[in-house]
Short mmCIF file of C-alpha atoms and ligand atoms in Angstrom, two decimals:
data_model
loop_
_atom_site.label_atom_id
_atom_site.label_comp_id
_atom_site.label_asym_id
_atom_site.label_seq_id
_atom_site.Cartn_x
_atom_site.Cartn_y
_atom_site.Cartn_z
CA UNK A 883 -0.90 4.55 -4.01
CA UNK A 884 0.36 2.39 -6.23
CA UNK A 885 -1.31 0.46 -9.40
CA UNK A 886 -0.58 -2.66 -11.60
CA UNK A 887 -1.25 -2.63 -15.60
CA UNK A 888 -0.51 -4.58 -18.05
CA UNK A 889 2.50 -4.10 -20.40
CA UNK A 890 0.28 -3.29 -22.85
CA UNK A 891 -1.04 -0.39 -21.00
CA UNK A 892 2.14 0.68 -20.12
CA UNK A 893 3.48 0.45 -23.74
CA UNK A 894 0.16 2.65 -24.88
CA UNK A 895 1.12 4.87 -21.87
CA UNK A 896 4.52 5.58 -23.14
CA UNK A 897 3.74 6.08 -26.58
CA UNK A 898 1.31 8.79 -25.51
CA UNK A 899 3.70 10.54 -23.28
CA UNK A 900 6.53 10.13 -25.52
CA UNK A 901 4.03 11.18 -29.00
CA UNK A 902 5.52 8.13 -30.49
CA UNK A 903 3.18 8.58 -33.65
CA UNK A 904 3.81 12.18 -33.71
CA UNK A 905 0.23 13.25 -33.53
CA UNK A 906 -1.07 13.59 -29.61
CA UNK A 907 -1.80 16.74 -28.36
CA UNK A 908 -0.02 17.71 -25.58
CA UNK A 909 -3.01 17.61 -22.93
CA UNK A 910 -3.19 13.84 -23.49
CA UNK A 911 0.54 13.27 -23.02
CA UNK A 912 -0.24 15.17 -19.72
CA UNK A 913 -3.03 12.96 -18.80
CA UNK A 914 -0.58 9.81 -19.95
CA UNK A 915 1.93 11.61 -17.30
CA UNK A 916 -0.56 11.59 -14.73
CA UNK A 917 -1.61 8.52 -14.69
CA UNK A 918 2.16 7.33 -14.89
CA UNK A 919 2.88 9.29 -11.80
CA UNK A 920 0.35 7.80 -10.23
CA UNK A 921 2.06 4.04 -10.82
CA UNK A 922 4.94 5.20 -8.53
CA UNK A 923 7.05 2.47 -9.95
CA UNK A 924 10.37 1.93 -11.37
CA UNK A 925 8.59 1.56 -14.96
CA UNK A 926 7.01 4.91 -14.48
CA UNK A 927 10.11 6.67 -13.57
CA UNK A 928 12.01 4.80 -16.59
CA UNK A 929 9.46 6.04 -18.99
CA UNK A 930 9.05 9.47 -17.68
CA UNK A 931 12.66 9.49 -17.81
CA UNK A 932 12.55 9.01 -21.41
CA UNK A 933 10.39 12.31 -21.94
CA UNK A 934 13.27 15.04 -21.18
CA UNK A 935 14.48 14.47 -24.95
CA UNK A 936 11.01 16.52 -25.81
CA UNK A 937 10.90 20.00 -26.93
CA UNK A 938 8.61 21.09 -24.24
CA UNK A 939 9.38 23.05 -21.49
CA UNK A 940 6.37 22.71 -20.00
CA UNK A 941 5.65 18.76 -20.23
CA UNK A 942 9.53 18.45 -19.38
CA UNK A 943 9.32 20.68 -16.39
CA UNK A 944 6.12 18.85 -15.71
CA UNK A 945 8.38 15.29 -15.82
CA UNK A 946 10.38 16.71 -13.33
CA UNK A 947 7.80 17.63 -10.97
CA UNK A 948 6.02 14.03 -11.34
CA UNK A 949 9.73 12.10 -10.40
CA UNK A 950 9.57 14.33 -7.37
CA UNK A 951 6.17 13.23 -6.37
CA UNK A 952 7.38 9.51 -6.86
CA UNK A 953 9.94 9.89 -4.07
CA UNK A 954 12.15 7.28 -5.24
CA UNK A 955 16.20 7.72 -5.07
CA UNK A 956 16.16 6.00 -8.47
CA UNK A 957 15.38 9.03 -10.34
CA UNK A 958 17.98 11.07 -8.96
CA UNK A 959 20.70 10.54 -11.66
CA UNK A 960 18.13 11.80 -14.09
CA UNK A 961 17.30 14.74 -12.30
CA UNK A 962 20.75 15.43 -11.56
CA UNK A 963 21.46 15.50 -15.34
CA UNK A 964 18.78 17.96 -16.14
CA UNK A 965 19.99 20.49 -13.17
CA UNK A 966 23.51 20.18 -14.20
CA UNK A 967 22.36 20.83 -18.08
CA UNK A 968 22.81 24.82 -18.60
CA UNK A 969 21.25 24.67 -22.14
CA UNK A 970 18.05 23.04 -20.73
CA UNK A 971 15.06 25.42 -19.93
CA UNK A 972 15.36 27.28 -16.39
CA UNK A 973 11.82 26.02 -15.49
CA UNK A 974 12.96 22.40 -16.13
CA UNK A 975 16.12 22.86 -14.08
CA UNK A 976 14.04 24.27 -11.35
CA UNK A 977 11.33 21.45 -11.26
CA UNK A 978 14.37 19.84 -10.99
CA UNK A 979 16.01 20.71 -8.19
CA UNK A 980 13.00 21.15 -6.42
CA UNK A 981 12.13 17.33 -6.92
CA UNK A 982 15.90 16.58 -5.69
CA UNK A 983 14.41 18.59 -2.90
CA UNK A 984 11.35 16.11 -2.33
CA UNK A 985 13.30 13.06 -2.66
CA UNK A 986 14.91 14.21 0.18
CA UNK A 987 18.15 12.35 0.32
CA UNK A 988 20.86 14.04 1.92
CA UNK A 989 23.69 13.04 -1.08
CA UNK A 990 21.67 15.61 -2.91
CA UNK A 991 22.67 18.31 -1.06
CA UNK A 992 26.18 18.87 -2.21
CA UNK A 993 24.97 18.93 -5.69
CA UNK A 994 22.24 21.36 -4.92
CA UNK A 995 24.85 23.85 -3.08
CA UNK A 996 26.91 23.75 -6.46
CA UNK A 997 23.89 25.52 -8.26
CA UNK A 998 23.20 28.34 -5.09
CA UNK A 999 25.41 30.45 -7.31
CA UNK A 1000 23.56 29.73 -10.42
CA UNK A 1001 22.81 32.70 -12.73
CA UNK A 1002 19.24 31.66 -12.90
CA UNK A 1003 17.64 33.04 -9.93
CA UNK A 1004 14.53 30.75 -9.87
CA UNK A 1005 17.04 27.92 -9.94
CA UNK A 1006 19.33 29.14 -7.17
CA UNK A 1007 16.38 29.97 -5.03
CA UNK A 1008 14.89 26.65 -5.55
CA UNK A 1009 17.98 25.07 -4.70
CA UNK A 1010 18.04 26.97 -1.34
CA UNK A 1011 14.69 25.64 -0.62
CA UNK A 1012 15.53 22.48 -1.41
CA UNK A 1013 18.58 21.99 0.70
CA UNK A 1014 16.47 23.62 3.57
CA UNK A 1015 13.73 21.02 3.15
CA UNK A 1016 16.15 18.13 3.27
CA UNK A 1017 17.55 19.35 6.26
CA UNK A 1018 14.49 20.13 7.85
CA UNK A 1019 13.40 16.57 7.12
CA UNK A 1020 16.14 15.15 9.25
CA UNK A 1021 15.44 17.29 12.29
CA UNK A 1022 12.76 15.96 14.81
CA UNK A 1023 9.70 17.78 13.79
CA UNK A 1024 10.62 16.62 10.44
CA UNK A 1025 11.01 13.13 11.66
CA UNK A 1026 7.65 13.02 13.72
CA UNK A 1027 5.75 14.44 10.63
CA UNK A 1028 6.67 11.93 8.68
CA UNK A 1029 5.57 9.35 11.09
CA UNK A 1030 2.05 11.39 11.39
CA UNK A 1031 1.54 11.41 7.53
CA UNK A 1032 2.88 7.32 7.51
CA UNK A 1033 -0.54 6.77 9.94
CA UNK A 1034 -3.13 5.01 8.49
CA UNK A 1035 -5.68 7.62 10.26
CA UNK A 1036 -3.91 10.63 8.78
CA UNK A 1037 -6.43 11.95 5.81
CA UNK A 1038 -4.06 14.68 4.30
CA UNK A 1039 -5.85 17.78 2.48
CA UNK A 1040 -3.25 17.35 -0.04
CA UNK A 1041 -0.98 14.83 -1.18
CA UNK A 1042 1.65 16.81 -2.60
CA UNK A 1043 4.95 16.75 -1.64
CA UNK A 1044 5.59 20.47 -1.17
CA UNK A 1045 9.08 22.24 -1.58
CA UNK A 1046 8.31 23.13 2.64
CA UNK A 1047 6.27 21.73 5.23
CA UNK A 1048 3.54 23.93 6.45
CA UNK A 1049 4.35 26.25 9.33
CA UNK A 1050 4.62 24.04 12.74
CA UNK A 1051 1.17 23.23 14.13
CA UNK A 1052 -0.96 23.94 10.77
CA UNK A 1053 0.17 20.94 8.69
CA UNK A 1054 -2.36 19.53 6.28
CA UNK A 1055 -5.38 18.48 8.07
CA UNK A 1056 -4.39 19.78 11.28
CA UNK A 1057 -6.52 22.74 12.69
CA UNK A 1058 -9.86 23.47 11.46
CA UNK A 1059 -9.94 26.70 8.63
CA UNK A 1060 -12.63 28.36 11.21
CA UNK A 1061 -10.54 27.39 14.42
CA UNK A 1062 -8.14 30.13 13.23
CA UNK A 1063 -8.14 33.44 14.19
CA UNK A 1064 -8.15 36.48 12.00
CA UNK A 1065 -4.75 37.79 13.94
CA UNK A 1066 -3.26 33.99 13.29
CA UNK A 1067 -3.76 34.86 9.31
CA UNK A 1068 -1.93 37.93 9.54
CA UNK A 1069 1.04 36.51 11.59
CA UNK A 1070 1.37 33.76 8.43
CA UNK A 1071 1.05 36.76 5.79
CA UNK A 1072 3.41 38.85 7.33
CA UNK A 1073 5.77 35.89 7.46
CA UNK A 1074 5.00 35.17 3.66
CA UNK A 1075 5.82 38.91 2.57
CA UNK A 1076 8.88 39.21 4.56
CA UNK A 1077 11.55 39.45 1.99
CA UNK A 1078 14.03 39.23 4.89
CA UNK A 1079 13.30 35.72 5.74
CA UNK A 1080 14.54 32.70 4.31
CA UNK A 1081 12.62 31.62 1.40
CA UNK A 1082 11.92 28.31 2.90
CA UNK A 1083 10.39 30.12 5.72
CA UNK A 1084 8.09 31.83 3.98
CA UNK A 1085 7.30 29.22 1.78
CA UNK A 1086 6.13 27.07 5.19
CA UNK A 1087 3.45 30.31 5.67
CA UNK A 1088 2.39 29.75 2.22
CA UNK A 1089 1.73 26.19 2.45
CA UNK A 1090 0.13 26.64 6.60
CA UNK A 1091 -2.37 29.55 4.26
CA UNK A 1092 -2.93 27.10 1.62
CA UNK A 1093 -4.18 24.76 4.64
CA UNK A 1094 -6.02 26.90 6.22
CA UNK A 1095 -7.77 27.94 2.87
CA UNK A 1096 -10.44 30.25 3.65
CA UNK A 1097 -11.37 33.68 1.87
CA UNK A 1098 -9.05 35.80 3.95
CA UNK A 1099 -6.13 33.05 3.86
CA UNK A 1100 -6.75 33.33 -0.12
CA UNK A 1101 -6.29 37.30 0.60
CA UNK A 1102 -3.18 36.78 2.60
CA UNK A 1103 -1.76 34.56 -0.13
CA UNK A 1104 -2.96 36.90 -3.22
CA UNK A 1105 -0.60 39.64 -1.61
CA UNK A 1106 2.50 37.58 -2.33
CA UNK A 1107 1.72 38.74 -6.17
CA UNK A 1108 3.53 41.66 -5.33
CA UNK A 1109 6.96 40.01 -4.66
CA UNK A 1110 9.81 40.19 -7.21
CA UNK A 1111 10.83 36.69 -7.13
CA UNK A 1112 9.20 34.88 -10.17
CA UNK A 1113 9.57 31.47 -8.35
CA UNK A 1114 8.23 32.58 -5.16
CA UNK A 1115 4.92 34.15 -7.53
CA UNK A 1116 4.68 31.08 -9.26
CA UNK A 1117 4.67 28.69 -6.21
CA UNK A 1118 1.46 30.87 -4.81
CA UNK A 1119 -0.22 30.35 -8.18
CA UNK A 1120 0.40 26.68 -7.83
CA UNK A 1121 -1.11 26.50 -4.03
CA UNK A 1122 -4.40 28.86 -5.74
CA UNK A 1123 -4.45 25.73 -8.28
CA UNK A 1124 -4.70 23.18 -5.30
CA UNK A 1125 -6.88 25.00 -3.02
CA UNK A 1126 -9.28 25.86 -6.39
CA UNK A 1127 -10.92 28.80 -4.51
CA UNK A 1128 -13.14 30.73 -7.06
CA UNK A 1129 -11.99 33.35 -5.14
CA UNK A 1130 -8.64 33.49 -6.15
CA UNK A 1131 -9.77 34.08 -10.19
CA UNK A 1132 -9.37 37.75 -10.03
CA UNK A 1133 -5.80 37.53 -9.20
CA UNK A 1134 -5.12 34.54 -11.19
CA UNK A 1135 -6.54 35.98 -14.19
CA UNK A 1136 -4.55 39.40 -13.97
CA UNK A 1137 -1.40 37.38 -13.92
CA UNK A 1138 -2.39 35.63 -17.12
CA UNK A 1139 -3.05 38.53 -18.90
CA UNK A 1140 -0.04 40.45 -17.42
CA UNK A 1141 2.36 40.43 -20.41
CA UNK A 1142 5.28 41.81 -18.18
CA UNK A 1143 4.87 38.76 -16.07
CA UNK A 1144 7.67 36.06 -16.11
CA UNK A 1145 6.18 33.28 -17.93
CA UNK A 1146 6.59 30.63 -15.67
CA UNK A 1147 4.27 32.74 -12.87
CA UNK A 1148 1.54 33.02 -15.72
CA UNK A 1149 1.62 29.46 -17.06
CA UNK A 1150 1.04 28.70 -13.02
CA UNK A 1151 -1.98 30.96 -12.98
CA UNK A 1152 -3.10 29.69 -16.32
CA UNK A 1153 -3.37 25.96 -15.28
CA UNK A 1154 -4.85 27.17 -11.30
CA UNK A 1155 -7.74 28.78 -13.39
CA UNK A 1156 -8.18 25.94 -15.63
CA UNK A 1157 -8.44 23.66 -12.26
CA UNK A 1158 -10.75 26.11 -10.69
CA UNK A 1159 -12.81 26.20 -14.20
CA UNK A 1160 -15.32 28.54 -13.21
CA UNK A 1161 -17.39 30.22 -16.47
CA UNK A 1162 -15.75 33.04 -16.24
CA UNK A 1163 -12.25 31.89 -16.87
CA UNK A 1164 -12.58 30.50 -20.26
CA UNK A 1165 -12.89 33.13 -22.27
CA UNK A 1166 -9.27 34.17 -20.97
CA UNK A 1167 -7.87 30.50 -21.46
CA UNK A 1168 -9.23 30.52 -25.30
CA UNK A 1169 -7.98 33.89 -25.76
CA UNK A 1170 -4.68 32.98 -24.92
CA UNK A 1171 -4.29 29.73 -26.49
CA UNK A 1172 -5.03 31.86 -29.74
CA UNK A 1173 -2.72 34.87 -29.40
CA UNK A 1174 -0.23 35.57 -31.13
CA UNK A 1175 2.27 37.29 -28.47
CA UNK A 1176 1.59 34.46 -26.24
CA UNK A 1177 4.88 32.50 -24.62
CA UNK A 1178 5.07 29.40 -25.96
CA UNK A 1179 4.93 28.15 -22.36
CA UNK A 1180 1.85 29.91 -21.70
CA UNK A 1181 -0.05 29.22 -24.61
CA UNK A 1182 1.06 25.41 -23.60
CA UNK A 1183 -0.42 26.05 -20.44
CA UNK A 1184 -3.70 27.20 -21.30
CA UNK A 1185 -4.38 24.32 -23.53
CA UNK A 1186 -3.83 22.02 -20.85
CA UNK A 1187 -5.84 24.11 -18.43
CA UNK A 1188 -8.35 23.97 -21.09
CA UNK A 1189 -8.41 20.14 -20.93
CA UNK A 1190 -8.68 20.81 -17.16
CA UNK A 1191 -11.68 22.91 -17.53
CA UNK A 1192 -13.56 20.37 -20.17
CA UNK A 1193 -12.86 17.74 -17.48
CA UNK A 1194 -14.07 19.48 -14.24
CA UNK A 1195 -17.33 20.78 -16.35
CA UNK A 1196 -17.49 17.10 -17.81
CA UNK A 1197 -18.56 14.74 -14.88
CA UNK A 1198 -15.58 12.63 -16.41
CA UNK A 1199 -14.70 9.95 -13.64
CA UNK A 1200 -10.85 10.75 -14.04
CA UNK A 1201 -8.15 13.25 -14.99
CA UNK A 1202 -5.55 10.78 -16.47
CA UNK A 1203 -5.46 8.25 -19.14
CA UNK A 1204 -6.26 4.65 -19.58
CA UNK A 1205 -6.61 3.23 -15.83
CA UNK A 1206 -9.63 3.32 -13.94
CA UNK A 1207 -7.69 2.25 -10.89
CA UNK A 1208 -5.08 4.90 -11.01
CA UNK A 1209 -6.62 7.78 -8.67
CA UNK A 1210 -5.17 10.75 -10.37
CA UNK A 1211 -5.73 14.15 -8.79
CA UNK A 1212 -5.99 17.26 -11.28
CA UNK A 1213 -3.08 18.88 -9.94
CA UNK A 1214 -0.25 20.17 -12.43
CA UNK A 1215 2.80 22.42 -11.56
FE1 FE2 B 1203 7.74 24.97 -10.61
FE1 FE2 B 1204 4.51 24.79 -13.53
#
């Protein structure tokens, strides 16, 4: 969906996102970013692209994510620049590669291939998945799926462009959870946890389980937290942030509290908890926003998560800044 706004509103969003005054809290900058994302136009791409000068890896990885979700090839040069920058935080580079996958231009394939041997595991795994995504989009099933999604009558459960489509037959909006047998969930769980399969296939099972969304599917997804890939685990936490099932709270709290877990995974767990926003998560978010041993990205994520928690518990109309007509689902990466 796109929205039109005045130049003054656009300027205000830019100043907020880029923190020109120097006193805009991070969570407000995030809200402005989500509003810009919902505009889905060249102005928003131009403004979002300026944010990569910032020092916050958390903010920058979200910028890259939003550029991918806008799905315009005009964002490819800036995303490529981010991926190519060896001094950029790996979480940001990962998100840039993933965004290139979401935009799905064939010309991105050779660039992504260059990073299949990147020293950072999350970056090379992301490139592997992004290439597979772009190639899948060109298959007959990919083309058919795009047609279905363009149909006016198609109402997706989740509006995000995911790194991998759900397993065939389980695309968002397709079979109702109650029509899914336990044996189907077991089969998807097996695919999800099978380290010998390509990550793209495992991700397809992950998004299929998200689309099913029942407590049994949540349990299957939670088993993924014992994997050794930080990328894979952070995506499980992301999916929980979309599902918003209170059933996932205990495992997400465990991840957040685990000081030996990768920051990227803990960050995603914190934000998922902020979105789920049940009363028991609040003290944990407050704790990790204040703790001295909290890594910057975890602390900042808890700050954003607290804002999400308050929003969810406030009855506010929308989680974004400044635009009444910019429908902005509360979903961060
Ligand atoms: Fe990510
Ligand atoms: Fe993230």
